[in-house]
Structure formats: C-alpha cells, structure tokens
DNA sequence: AGCACGATTAACT
DNA sequence: GTTAATCGTGCTC
C-alpha cells in the first residue's frame, strides 16, 4: 500500500545518523516536467560536521559547502571525478554542516525513462550507485540547494515502506581512500538488500 | 597561476 | 584484480 505523505523539515532536522537510517525505504521523487521519476532508497551515508574528515565541510564554509550550513531539507548536489553528480540531503539544525548521500535506489516509477537513460544496463544496475542515480533521474547541479520540503518542489521524498533493523546493515563509508581514521572506518553507511527486502518491495503495489 | 585529487563508473586484464 | 575518463574545488606558490 503506497503512502504519498511527503517528508517534512522535521524529518531532516535531526541527528544525521538517524536521518540516514530512516531514509532507507523512503521514496525519492524527481518531478520532471510534471512526470514522476521515483524509487526506494536502499543505501545512504552520513557526513557529519567539520570534524568528520570524510565530509566536504572539513574545509569549512566555502562556496561549495555553503548549502550544508543552511537549513535541513535542502539538496546538496555536487560534481566529482570530472563527470558525476552526487545527490545529498542536508540534515541537522541550520548552521551545522551535515548531509546524507543517497547511494542506491530501487527504481519504481517511470522505469521506461530510467531504462532509456541507462541503455544496455540491466535493471538491478540502473541506480545502484550515487552517480548512476543522478544519471537515471536526470539530476545535476541546477538542482543544488533546492528545498525538498517546499510545496511543489522538483525533488522531494515520500514515506515508502518500513524496513526492519534486521535487514539494515551498517558498514564504513565507500570511497574514502585517503581519509584518516577513525573517519575512514566509522560505520556511517546504511544499506538494505536480500530476499526479505524484495518481498517488502513486491508487496508495496 | 598551477597543481593534486576526488563521497565514481565502466571497461578493461 | 587495474586503470582511464575528465574537471571543479581547495590549497600552495
């Protein structure tokens, strides 16, 4: 049974680890020319404050990181490796820089459009990486710093399915190869997978 | 002004 | 397992 209730600012104005965990199972929606492109978030990572040496805010407030210092519930979309856009959602109170990186999604709406943007790729690989998500959902820097809690927002989140703790795994974050400990290994990545998850998704028709 | 590198991906051996 | 692609950002000179 699908719920269409949108996540409000209160959801994002909380500790980042809690937001990252609870985003698992919610639906990300990109309203593109009025058409819904959507899917269930399966993997997310927390980036928390200037002390976190894996977080971009370790460099302090710059033009790029400014949005992380702003209100929770805004997008932080940045460009990396010269070719990929990555989508984050800003968390915690205004003034404290933190965000959640959306790393993996199970595509559920406008799959024909997603398929065409991921030509030759099997469905399970359409959106199983942060750069793949933005490619499939057509998200880029023009959508940086938008309020996902505003009525009619182009990007927003909806209550989706309930994912029990028994099928949520916590691991170190991915790709922080030159980040010092303890930040490199701290388990701030949340993901869900497996047969039990597939059953939950299959029942949400 | 120059430089090293990255919250990645796809295509290799 | 390794590596190229490709460019904005932040740091150093």
XYZ file of N, CA and C (backbone and C1' of nucleotides) in Angstrom:
797
model
N 0.849 -1.213 0.000
C 0.000 0.000 0.000
C 0.876 1.251 0.000
N 0.815 2.021 -1.050
C 1.663 3.206 -1.126
C 1.111 4.363 -0.305
N 2.012 4.987 0.430
C 1.677 6.234 1.096
C 2.224 7.357 0.241
N 1.544 8.497 0.203
C 2.048 9.599 -0.601
C 2.407 10.783 0.293
N 2.577 10.516 1.580
C 2.902 11.594 2.511
C 4.361 12.025 2.330
N 4.561 13.321 2.123
C 5.918 13.827 1.904
C 6.641 14.031 3.226
N 7.945 13.817 3.197
C 8.759 14.049 4.389
C 8.905 15.554 4.613
N 8.747 15.974 5.858
C 8.769 17.399 6.194
C 10.128 17.797 6.790
N 10.272 19.095 7.029
C 11.546 19.611 7.549
C 11.931 18.952 8.880
N 10.936 18.622 9.700
C 11.221 17.964 10.980
C 12.004 16.667 10.795
N 11.715 15.964 9.709
C 12.395 14.695 9.447
C 13.901 14.911 9.296
N 14.258 15.983 8.587
C 15.678 16.223 8.284
C 16.402 16.955 9.405
N 15.648 17.652 10.270
C 16.238 18.461 11.343
C 16.529 17.606 12.568
N 17.233 16.505 12.344
C 17.546 15.560 13.416
C 18.979 15.070 13.231
N 19.496 14.296 14.196
C 20.851 13.750 14.040
C 20.989 13.008 12.705
N 22.113 13.221 12.013
C 22.297 12.725 10.652
C 22.238 11.202 10.559
N 22.766 10.510 11.574
C 22.728 9.044 11.536
C 21.288 8.536 11.575
N 20.453 9.204 12.347
C 19.047 8.816 12.426
C 18.349 9.084 11.090
N 18.640 10.223 10.492
C 18.037 10.552 9.196
C 18.477 9.541 8.140
N 19.779 9.226 8.123
C 20.294 8.288 7.116
C 19.608 6.926 7.256
N 19.488 6.446 8.471
C 18.834 5.149 8.705
C 17.373 5.179 8.259
N 16.684 6.250 8.625
C 15.247 6.300 8.347
C 14.923 6.650 6.898
N 15.911 7.141 6.162
C 15.687 7.368 4.725
C 15.607 6.044 3.968
N 16.176 4.983 4.555
C 16.122 3.669 3.908
C 14.662 3.217 3.825
N 14.185 2.968 2.611
C 12.789 2.553 2.410
C 11.861 3.684 2.000
N 12.341 4.950 2.113
C 11.515 6.065 1.636
C 11.663 6.187 0.118
N 10.755 6.947 -0.493
C 10.836 7.136 -1.940
C 11.401 8.498 -2.287
N 12.387 8.492 -3.178
C 12.891 9.730 -3.773
C 12.086 9.999 -5.039
N 11.604 11.224 -5.186
C 10.825 11.587 -6.370
C 11.450 12.799 -7.050
N 11.686 12.680 -8.353
C 12.052 13.840 -9.159
C 10.863 14.145 -10.056
N 10.264 15.310 -9.842
C 9.140 15.739 -10.665
C 9.710 16.484 -11.864
N 9.818 15.768 -12.987
C 10.467 16.330 -14.170
C 9.404 16.656 -15.204
N 9.184 17.934 -15.414
C 8.114 18.390 -16.307
C 6.782 17.757 -15.925
N 6.564 17.655 -14.596
C 5.303 17.113 -14.107
C 5.242 15.603 -14.055
N 6.278 14.948 -14.560
C 6.284 13.489 -14.553
C 7.102 12.967 -13.382
N 6.557 11.973 -12.684
C 7.239 11.404 -11.531
C 8.268 10.359 -11.950
N 9.531 10.614 -11.562
C 10.569 9.602 -11.645
C 10.881 9.253 -10.197
N 10.717 7.989 -9.822
C 10.805 7.677 -8.392
C 11.380 6.298 -8.125
N 11.842 6.128 -6.888
C 12.359 4.840 -6.460
C 12.608 4.830 -4.959
N 12.811 3.621 -4.426
C 13.018 3.438 -2.988
C 14.499 3.493 -2.640
N 14.831 4.302 -1.657
C 16.225 4.427 -1.229
C 16.646 3.155 -0.489
N 17.745 2.560 -0.944
C 18.246 1.314 -0.351
C 19.584 1.501 0.353
N 20.272 2.604 0.095
C 21.603 2.804 0.669
C 21.849 4.302 0.841
N 22.427 4.681 1.994
C 22.695 6.091 2.272
C 23.866 6.201 3.243
N 24.585 7.319 3.164
C 25.729 7.544 4.048
C 25.623 8.898 4.738
N 26.098 8.947 6.000
C 26.069 10.187 6.776
C 27.421 10.894 6.702
N 27.369 12.222 6.524
C 28.563 13.074 6.565
C 28.272 14.189 7.565
N 29.074 14.223 8.640
C 28.644 14.957 9.828
C 29.672 15.952 10.349
N 29.558 17.201 9.947
C 30.298 18.291 10.580
C 31.720 18.490 10.086
N 32.343 19.564 10.555
C 33.695 19.913 10.114
C 34.739 18.948 10.656
N 34.436 18.290 11.780
C 35.406 17.361 12.373
C 35.507 16.066 11.562
N 34.450 15.710 10.853
C 34.424 14.488 10.035
C 35.346 14.689 8.833
N 36.489 14.010 8.836
C 37.489 14.213 7.780
C 37.091 13.587 6.446
N 35.936 12.911 6.425
C 35.412 12.415 5.155
C 34.404 13.370 4.540
N 34.008 14.366 5.309
C 32.952 15.308 4.891
C 33.560 16.515 4.191
N 32.916 16.990 3.153
C 33.432 18.177 2.454
C 33.543 19.380 3.379
N 32.731 19.415 4.416
C 32.746 20.556 5.337
C 34.007 20.580 6.200
N 34.875 19.586 6.073
C 36.160 19.626 6.781
C 36.960 20.851 6.345
N 36.698 21.345 5.134
C 37.385 22.534 4.631
C 36.715 23.818 5.118
N 35.680 23.670 5.938
C 34.969 24.848 6.426
C 33.928 25.316 5.417
N 33.429 26.510 5.669
C 32.375 27.043 4.811
C 32.983 27.636 3.549
N 32.671 27.058 2.421
C 33.147 27.555 1.123
C 31.931 27.709 0.217
N 32.179 28.171 -1.004
C 31.076 28.314 -1.943
C 30.361 26.975 -2.141
N 31.164 25.903 -2.250
C 30.572 24.589 -2.480
C 29.799 24.075 -1.269
N 30.371 24.222 -0.063
C 29.768 23.601 1.116
C 28.701 24.467 1.792
N 28.502 25.676 1.288
C 27.588 26.621 1.961
C 26.207 26.017 2.223
N 25.701 25.242 1.275
C 24.339 24.712 1.429
C 24.241 23.754 2.616
N 25.351 23.096 2.938
C 25.336 22.186 4.098
C 25.199 22.934 5.416
N 25.559 24.222 5.401
C 25.434 25.045 6.608
C 24.042 25.668 6.724
N 23.249 25.469 5.707
C 21.922 26.086 5.692
C 20.870 25.223 6.356
N 19.618 25.484 6.031
C 18.502 24.757 6.632
C 18.509 23.291 6.221
N 18.037 22.407 7.119
C 17.856 21.000 6.743
C 16.746 20.867 5.703
N 16.807 19.760 4.955
C 15.778 19.528 3.954
C 16.062 20.168 2.614
N 17.299 20.632 2.424
C 17.711 21.170 1.125
C 18.639 20.177 0.430
N 18.693 20.242 -0.903
C 19.598 19.366 -1.637
C 21.023 19.915 -1.600
N 21.992 19.005 -1.584
C 23.394 19.343 -1.815
C 23.837 18.445 -2.967
N 23.936 19.027 -4.155
C 24.324 18.274 -5.353
C 25.682 18.780 -5.803
N 26.659 17.902 -5.858
C 27.999 18.345 -6.253
C 28.575 17.446 -7.344
N 29.595 17.979 -7.999
C 30.222 17.349 -9.167
C 31.563 16.743 -8.751
N 31.824 15.514 -9.182
C 33.101 14.906 -8.796
C 33.656 14.040 -9.930
N 34.935 13.759 -9.835
C 35.667 12.963 -10.820
C 35.487 13.497 -12.242
N 35.178 14.776 -12.358
C 35.075 15.383 -13.671
C 33.880 14.945 -14.487
N 32.980 14.130 -13.897
C 31.876 13.617 -14.724
C 30.614 13.200 -13.979
N 30.641 13.126 -12.662
C 29.469 12.604 -11.951
C 28.876 13.618 -10.974
N 27.539 13.706 -10.961
C 26.824 14.487 -9.955
C 26.367 13.552 -8.851
N 26.482 14.002 -7.584
C 26.053 13.191 -6.439
C 25.021 13.972 -5.630
N 23.952 13.273 -5.242
C 22.839 13.904 -4.527
C 22.898 13.631 -3.025
N 22.824 14.703 -2.244
C 22.746 14.619 -0.781
C 21.544 15.408 -0.294
N 21.125 15.115 0.957
C 20.082 15.890 1.619
C 20.658 16.461 2.903
N 20.515 17.757 3.087
C 21.087 18.446 4.241
C 20.295 18.096 5.505
N 21.048 17.868 6.597
C 20.428 17.479 7.871
C 20.839 18.434 8.998
N 20.301 18.163 10.180
C 20.619 18.877 11.428
C 20.196 20.349 11.361
N 20.448 21.035 12.458
C 19.959 22.414 12.534
C 20.777 23.334 11.634
N 20.167 24.442 11.254
C 20.854 25.429 10.433
C 22.128 25.887 11.144
N 23.228 25.966 10.400
C 24.499 26.385 10.971
C 25.450 25.228 11.204
N 24.911 24.000 11.335
C 25.758 22.817 11.496
C 25.820 22.058 10.174
N 27.013 21.924 9.572
C 27.123 21.328 8.242
C 27.077 19.804 8.269
N 26.030 19.222 7.713
C 25.894 17.768 7.647
C 24.897 17.412 6.549
N 25.053 16.189 6.027
C 24.180 15.760 4.939
C 24.213 14.243 4.812
N 23.244 13.719 4.071
C 23.180 12.286 3.773
C 23.322 12.092 2.267
N 24.295 11.270 1.866
C 24.499 10.923 0.455
C 23.582 9.771 0.080
N 22.803 9.940 -0.989
C 21.942 8.865 -1.482
C 22.754 8.001 -2.444
N 22.982 6.739 -2.075
C 23.913 5.886 -2.829
C 23.254 4.825 -3.694
N 22.043 4.376 -3.324
C 21.413 3.312 -4.107
C 19.902 3.394 -3.985
N 19.233 3.079 -5.099
C 17.774 3.199 -5.183
C 17.219 2.020 -5.970
N 15.990 1.585 -5.600
C 15.259 0.614 -6.407
C 14.233 1.390 -7.211
N 14.434 1.492 -8.505
C 13.563 2.321 -9.338
C 12.154 1.751 -9.410
N 11.146 2.601 -9.254
C 9.767 2.102 -9.235
C 8.817 2.843 -10.169
N 9.127 4.102 -10.532
C 8.213 4.851 -11.400
C 8.972 5.497 -12.550
N 8.355 5.511 -13.730
C 8.992 5.985 -14.966
C 10.208 5.135 -15.311
N 10.063 3.825 -15.097
C 11.182 2.924 -15.378
C 11.528 2.900 -16.874
N 10.555 3.238 -17.729
C 10.859 3.304 -19.162
C 11.872 4.421 -19.431
N 11.661 5.550 -18.756
C 12.574 6.680 -18.917
C 13.940 6.353 -18.319
N 13.917 5.742 -17.140
C 15.166 5.341 -16.479
C 15.923 4.348 -17.356
N 15.207 3.394 -17.897
C 15.817 2.386 -18.771
C 16.499 3.039 -19.966
N 15.841 4.049 -20.546
C 16.402 4.699 -21.730
C 17.661 5.499 -21.380
N 17.734 5.981 -20.128
C 18.916 6.732 -19.709
C 20.041 5.818 -19.237
N 19.744 4.538 -19.096
C 20.745 3.569 -18.658
C 20.803 2.457 -19.707
N 20.874 2.880 -20.948
C 20.858 1.990 -22.119
C 21.826 0.812 -21.963
N 21.289 -0.386 -22.183
C 22.140 -1.563 -22.160
C 22.500 -2.070 -20.774
N 21.946 -1.433 -19.739
C 22.257 -1.832 -18.368
C 21.066 -2.600 -17.787
N 21.299 -3.738 -17.120
C 20.182 -4.485 -16.522
C 19.549 -3.701 -15.364
N 18.250 -3.919 -15.100
C 17.525 -3.144 -14.085
C 18.222 -3.066 -12.719
N 18.819 -4.159 -12.293
C 19.468 -4.169 -10.977
C 20.666 -3.233 -10.920
N 21.160 -2.800 -12.100
C 22.332 -1.912 -12.147
C 21.954 -0.483 -12.542
N 20.659 -0.230 -12.714
C 20.234 1.102 -13.154
C 20.658 2.198 -12.180
N 20.395 1.949 -10.903
C 20.582 3.024 -9.905
C 21.251 2.503 -8.642
N 22.271 1.620 -8.804
C 22.957 1.064 -7.633
C 24.295 1.755 -7.379
N 24.314 3.066 -7.580
C 25.493 3.874 -7.265
C 25.082 5.331 -7.320
N 25.752 6.198 -6.553
C 25.314 7.599 -6.461
C 25.364 8.351 -7.788
N 26.367 8.036 -8.623
C 26.448 8.687 -9.924
C 25.429 8.123 -10.907
N 25.063 6.864 -10.705
C 24.069 6.242 -11.581
C 22.676 6.803 -11.300
N 22.410 7.091 -10.019
C 21.109 7.655 -9.632
C 20.881 8.992 -10.331
N 21.871 9.876 -10.261
C 21.666 11.201 -10.857
C 21.553 11.102 -12.368
N 22.246 10.141 -12.967
C 22.136 9.937 -14.412
C 20.730 9.462 -14.776
N 20.234 8.456 -14.056
C 18.927 7.875 -14.355
C 17.780 8.849 -14.054
N 17.946 9.643 -12.984
C 16.884 10.569 -12.553
C 17.043 11.958 -13.166
N 18.103 12.139 -13.959
C 18.358 13.434 -14.597
C 18.496 14.560 -13.572
N 19.386 14.322 -12.607
C 19.649 15.311 -11.557
C 21.058 15.846 -11.748
N 21.220 17.176 -11.770
C 22.549 17.769 -11.891
C 22.641 19.035 -11.034
N 23.696 19.815 -11.258
C 23.972 20.972 -10.408
C 22.893 22.041 -10.423
N 22.038 22.013 -11.443
C 20.956 23.000 -11.476
C 19.946 22.743 -10.362
N 20.028 21.565 -9.749
C 19.109 21.220 -8.663
C 19.799 21.285 -7.304
N 20.982 21.909 -7.253
C 21.658 22.104 -5.974
C 20.956 23.196 -5.165
N 20.809 22.955 -3.857
C 20.290 23.989 -2.970
C 18.804 24.242 -3.086
N 18.029 23.250 -3.516
C 16.579 23.444 -3.543
C 15.936 22.824 -2.303
N 14.819 23.366 -1.908
C 14.117 22.944 -0.689
C 13.176 21.790 -1.007
N 13.520 20.587 -0.541
C 12.680 19.417 -0.838
C 11.430 19.374 0.036
N 11.316 20.297 0.983
C 10.138 20.356 1.857
C 9.123 21.393 1.390
N 9.478 22.165 0.352
C 8.587 23.210 -0.141
C 7.467 22.590 -0.989
N 6.243 23.142 -0.898
C 5.156 22.644 -1.745
C 5.542 22.752 -3.223
N 5.332 21.664 -3.975
C 5.645 21.684 -5.393
C 7.105 21.564 -5.728
N 7.930 21.182 -4.762
C 9.362 21.056 -5.006
C 9.634 20.058 -6.132
N 10.679 20.344 -6.917
C 11.016 19.485 -8.046
C 11.559 18.128 -7.588
N 12.252 18.150 -6.436
C 12.706 16.911 -5.806
C 12.099 16.854 -4.407
N 11.544 15.702 -4.038
C 11.039 15.544 -2.672
C 11.077 14.076 -2.284
N 10.770 13.813 -1.000
C 10.775 12.442 -0.504
C 9.426 12.092 0.074
N 9.073 10.803 -0.049
C 7.790 10.326 0.450
C 8.008 9.141 1.371
N 7.094 8.999 2.342
C 7.077 7.781 3.139
C 6.884 6.614 2.175
N 7.669 5.562 2.372
C 7.574 4.433 1.451
C 7.215 3.161 2.180
N 8.216 2.274 2.340
C 7.996 1.017 3.045
C 8.806 1.018 4.347
N 8.338 0.239 5.307
C 9.053 0.109 6.577
C 10.091 -1.003 6.452
N 11.357 -0.654 6.713
C 12.443 -1.633 6.621
C 12.914 -1.968 8.035
N 12.739 -3.208 8.480
C 13.132 -3.554 9.850
C 14.659 -3.542 10.022
N 15.090 -3.301 11.257
C 16.524 -3.278 11.544
C 17.220 -4.579 11.139
N 16.465 -5.688 11.148
C 17.065 -6.994 10.855
C 17.633 -7.083 9.440
N 17.178 -6.215 8.530
C 17.729 -6.262 7.174
C 18.409 -4.953 6.790
N 18.827 -4.171 7.798
C 19.635 -2.971 7.547
C 21.045 -3.213 8.068
N 22.026 -3.044 7.183
C 23.427 -3.268 7.523
C 24.139 -1.934 7.677
N 25.055 -1.859 8.651
C 25.894 -0.675 8.825
C 27.329 -1.050 8.483
N 27.957 -0.239 7.624
C 29.353 -0.509 7.241
C 30.102 0.833 7.161
N 31.420 0.777 7.003
C 32.158 2.018 6.720
C 31.689 2.620 5.397
N 31.911 3.926 5.253
C 31.510 4.619 4.032
C 32.439 4.245 2.869
N 31.925 4.375 1.665
C 32.631 3.923 0.466
C 33.443 5.060 -0.155
N 34.645 4.719 -0.637
C 35.403 5.672 -1.458
C 36.230 6.683 -0.705
N 36.381 6.508 0.617
C 37.158 7.473 1.411
C 38.601 6.983 1.546
N 39.253 6.761 0.445
C 40.532 6.057 0.444
C 41.659 6.800 1.165
N 41.686 8.110 1.090
C 42.787 8.835 1.718
C 42.348 9.584 2.968
N 41.188 9.217 3.495
C 40.665 9.851 4.711
C 41.263 9.161 5.937
N 41.737 9.926 6.930
C 42.348 9.312 8.117
C 41.319 8.613 9.015
N 41.820 7.704 9.826
C 40.983 7.090 10.844
C 40.740 8.104 11.970
N 39.626 7.971 12.686
C 38.653 6.877 12.600
C 37.596 7.085 11.521
N 37.687 8.200 10.798
C 36.626 8.566 9.865
C 36.501 7.587 8.707
N 37.638 7.046 8.293
C 37.621 6.122 7.152
C 36.801 4.859 7.450
N 36.848 4.403 8.687
C 36.220 3.117 9.019
C 34.949 3.226 9.849
N 34.602 4.424 10.243
C 33.423 4.576 11.090
C 32.173 4.141 10.308
N 31.297 3.314 10.914
C 30.185 2.697 10.150
C 28.994 3.629 9.968
N 29.162 4.566 9.075
C 28.098 5.554 8.833
C 27.392 5.321 7.492
N 27.545 4.114 6.950
C 26.816 3.723 5.733
C 25.712 2.742 6.127
N 24.515 2.972 5.604
C 23.377 2.103 5.889
C 22.884 1.529 4.568
N 22.663 0.205 4.541
C 22.094 -0.361 3.319
C 21.204 -1.551 3.639
N 20.283 -1.826 2.727
C 19.422 -2.998 2.860
C 19.427 -3.757 1.541
N 19.288 -5.082 1.631
C 19.341 -5.919 0.439
C 18.770 -7.303 0.784
N 18.661 -8.164 -0.221
C 18.290 -9.547 0.027
C 16.838 -9.894 -0.268
N 16.517 -11.150 -0.060
C 15.202 -11.681 -0.410
C 14.088 -11.027 0.407
N 14.341 -10.796 1.699
C 13.308 -10.195 2.553
C 12.956 -8.793 2.056
N 13.976 -8.047 1.614
C 13.732 -6.713 1.061
C 12.882 -6.809 -0.197
N 13.218 -7.743 -1.081
C 12.463 -7.891 -2.332
C 10.993 -8.192 -2.058
N 10.726 -8.961 -1.014
C 9.335 -9.252 -0.655
C 8.606 -7.991 -0.214
N 9.302 -7.176 0.583
C 8.690 -5.927 1.052
C 8.382 -5.008 -0.127
N 9.322 -4.895 -1.055
C 9.107 -4.027 -2.217
C 7.992 -4.568 -3.099
N 7.944 -5.886 -3.252
C 6.934 -6.505 -4.120
C 5.523 -6.295 -3.582
N 5.399 -6.184 -2.258
C 4.076 -6.023 -1.656
C 3.581 -4.584 -1.684
N 4.481 -3.643 -1.985
C 4.106 -2.220 -1.973
C 3.597 -1.799 -3.353
N 2.500 -2.364 -3.746
C 1.964 -2.060 -5.068
C 0.908 -0.971 -4.997
P 45.782 34.202 -13.890
O 47.056 33.363 -13.400
C 48.349 33.478 -13.983
C 49.155 32.252 -13.617
C 48.757 30.955 -14.335
O 49.942 30.234 -14.626
C 48.521 30.664 -12.000
P 49.954 28.867 -15.439
O 50.175 27.783 -14.294
C 51.291 27.909 -13.422
C 51.241 26.827 -12.371
C 50.891 25.432 -12.911
O 51.787 24.495 -12.364
C 49.453 25.989 -11.112
P 51.907 23.008 -12.933
O 51.309 22.217 -11.694
C 51.707 22.546 -10.370
C 50.854 21.785 -9.378
C 50.424 20.407 -9.890
O 50.630 19.436 -8.895
C 48.542 21.633 -9.129
P 50.948 17.898 -9.290
O 50.374 17.138 -8.008
C 50.262 17.819 -6.752
C 49.028 17.340 -6.024
C 48.651 15.884 -6.322
O 48.240 15.272 -5.112
C 46.839 17.304 -6.900
P 47.878 13.727 -5.048
O 46.291 13.790 -5.025
C 45.649 14.550 -4.012
C 44.162 14.585 -4.279
C 43.564 13.226 -4.694
O 42.336 13.058 -4.025
C 42.909 14.861 -6.209
P 41.940 11.657 -3.348
O 40.368 11.883 -3.145
C 39.889 13.096 -2.599
C 38.650 13.537 -3.339
C 37.621 12.426 -3.550
O 36.325 12.990 -3.474
C 38.236 13.292 -5.632
P 35.637 12.923 -1.990
O 34.547 11.794 -2.175
C 34.865 10.420 -2.028
C 33.587 9.609 -1.963
C 32.664 9.797 -3.157
O 31.808 8.659 -3.280
C 31.649 10.728 -1.248
P 32.333 7.434 -4.262
O 32.471 8.130 -5.689
C 31.325 8.707 -6.312
C 31.162 8.216 -7.729
C 30.789 6.729 -7.861
O 29.587 6.655 -8.606
C 32.609 7.275 -9.302
P 28.832 5.216 -8.881
O 29.297 4.838 -10.342
C 29.095 5.783 -11.384
C 29.829 5.370 -12.631
C 29.545 3.935 -13.095
O 28.908 4.017 -14.354
C 31.884 4.459 -13.170
P 28.255 2.681 -15.020
O 29.391 2.293 -16.063
C 29.822 3.276 -16.979
C 31.009 2.764 -17.749
C 30.838 1.355 -18.311
O 31.302 1.345 -19.653
C 32.800 1.464 -16.984
P 31.127 0.028 -20.568
O 32.635 -0.266 -20.983
C 33.570 0.794 -21.101
C 34.966 0.238 -20.959
C 35.110 -1.182 -21.528
O 36.315 -1.312 -22.271
C 35.886 -1.100 -19.314
P 36.451 -2.460 -23.366
O 37.122 -3.633 -22.729
C 38.216 -4.302 -22.498
C 39.229 -3.688 -21.570
C 40.218 -4.747 -21.146
O 41.304 -4.724 -22.052
C 39.441 -3.496 -19.254
P 41.917 -6.187 -22.517
O 42.765 -6.661 -21.239
C 43.732 -5.813 -20.657
C 44.405 -6.546 -19.491
C 44.755 -7.995 -19.810
O 46.023 -8.318 -19.293
C 43.371 -7.904 -17.895
P 40.162 -7.425 -5.089
O 41.134 -6.942 -6.265
C 42.503 -7.349 -6.165
C 43.087 -7.401 -7.560
C 43.317 -6.031 -8.188
O 44.589 -5.562 -7.850
C 42.242 -7.509 -9.749
P 44.894 -3.953 -7.753
O 44.898 -3.498 -9.283
C 45.779 -4.114 -10.221
C 45.592 -3.435 -11.561
C 45.775 -1.914 -11.503
O 46.700 -1.484 -12.485
C 43.684 -2.461 -12.504
P 47.263 0.044 -12.475
O 46.272 0.747 -13.511
C 46.074 0.175 -14.794
C 45.068 1.015 -15.566
C 45.223 2.529 -15.360
O 45.051 3.189 -16.596
C 43.025 1.890 -14.880
P 45.754 4.652 -16.796
O 44.853 5.247 -17.965
C 44.244 4.364 -18.907
C 42.912 4.924 -19.379
C 42.875 6.443 -19.532
O 42.085 6.760 -20.666
C 41.284 5.802 -17.901
P 42.121 8.265 -21.226
O 40.688 8.799 -20.796
C 39.541 8.046 -21.137
C 38.318 8.637 -20.458
C 38.305 10.173 -20.456
O 37.037 10.622 -20.887
C 37.979 9.338 -18.266
P 36.936 12.027 -21.623
O 36.803 13.041 -20.422
C 35.635 13.013 -19.622
C 35.778 14.014 -18.495
C 36.464 15.322 -18.926
O 35.746 16.412 -18.385
C 37.550 14.408 -17.064
P 35.839 17.835 -19.170
O 35.804 18.815 -17.917
C 34.702 18.772 -17.017
C 35.146 19.289 -15.659
C 35.977 20.586 -15.722
O 35.630 21.388 -14.599
C 37.110 19.000 -14.499
P 34.767 22.709 -14.785
O 34.203 22.972 -13.311
C 33.307 22.029 -12.751
C 33.549 21.891 -11.268
C 33.787 23.193 -10.519
O 33.135 23.092 -9.271
C 35.684 21.768 -10.276
P 33.035 24.348 -8.286
O 34.075 23.989 -7.147
C 33.959 22.739 -6.483
C 35.196 22.479 -5.663
C 35.631 23.667 -4.798
O 35.524 23.279 -3.448
C 37.479 22.648 -5.916
P 35.617 24.329 -2.262
O 37.119 24.139 -1.752
C 37.558 22.847 -1.365
C 39.054 22.829 -1.207
C 39.622 23.988 -0.382
O 40.643 23.484 0.444
C 40.659 23.935 -2.490
P 41.284 24.348 1.651
O 42.838 24.199 1.381
C 43.371 22.924 1.021
C 44.671 23.115 0.272
C 45.581 24.186 0.894
O 46.858 23.645 1.155
C 45.355 24.520 -1.444
P 47.970 24.544 1.983
O 49.028 24.846 0.834
C 49.489 23.782 0.014
C 50.381 24.331 -1.093
C 51.418 25.378 -0.640
O 52.669 25.083 -1.236
C 50.121 26.255 -2.402
P 54.037 25.972 -0.787
O 54.287 26.885 -2.063
C 54.378 26.273 -3.360
C 54.407 27.361 -4.430
C 55.366 28.520 -4.139
O 56.136 28.791 -5.288
C 53.213 29.363 -4.638
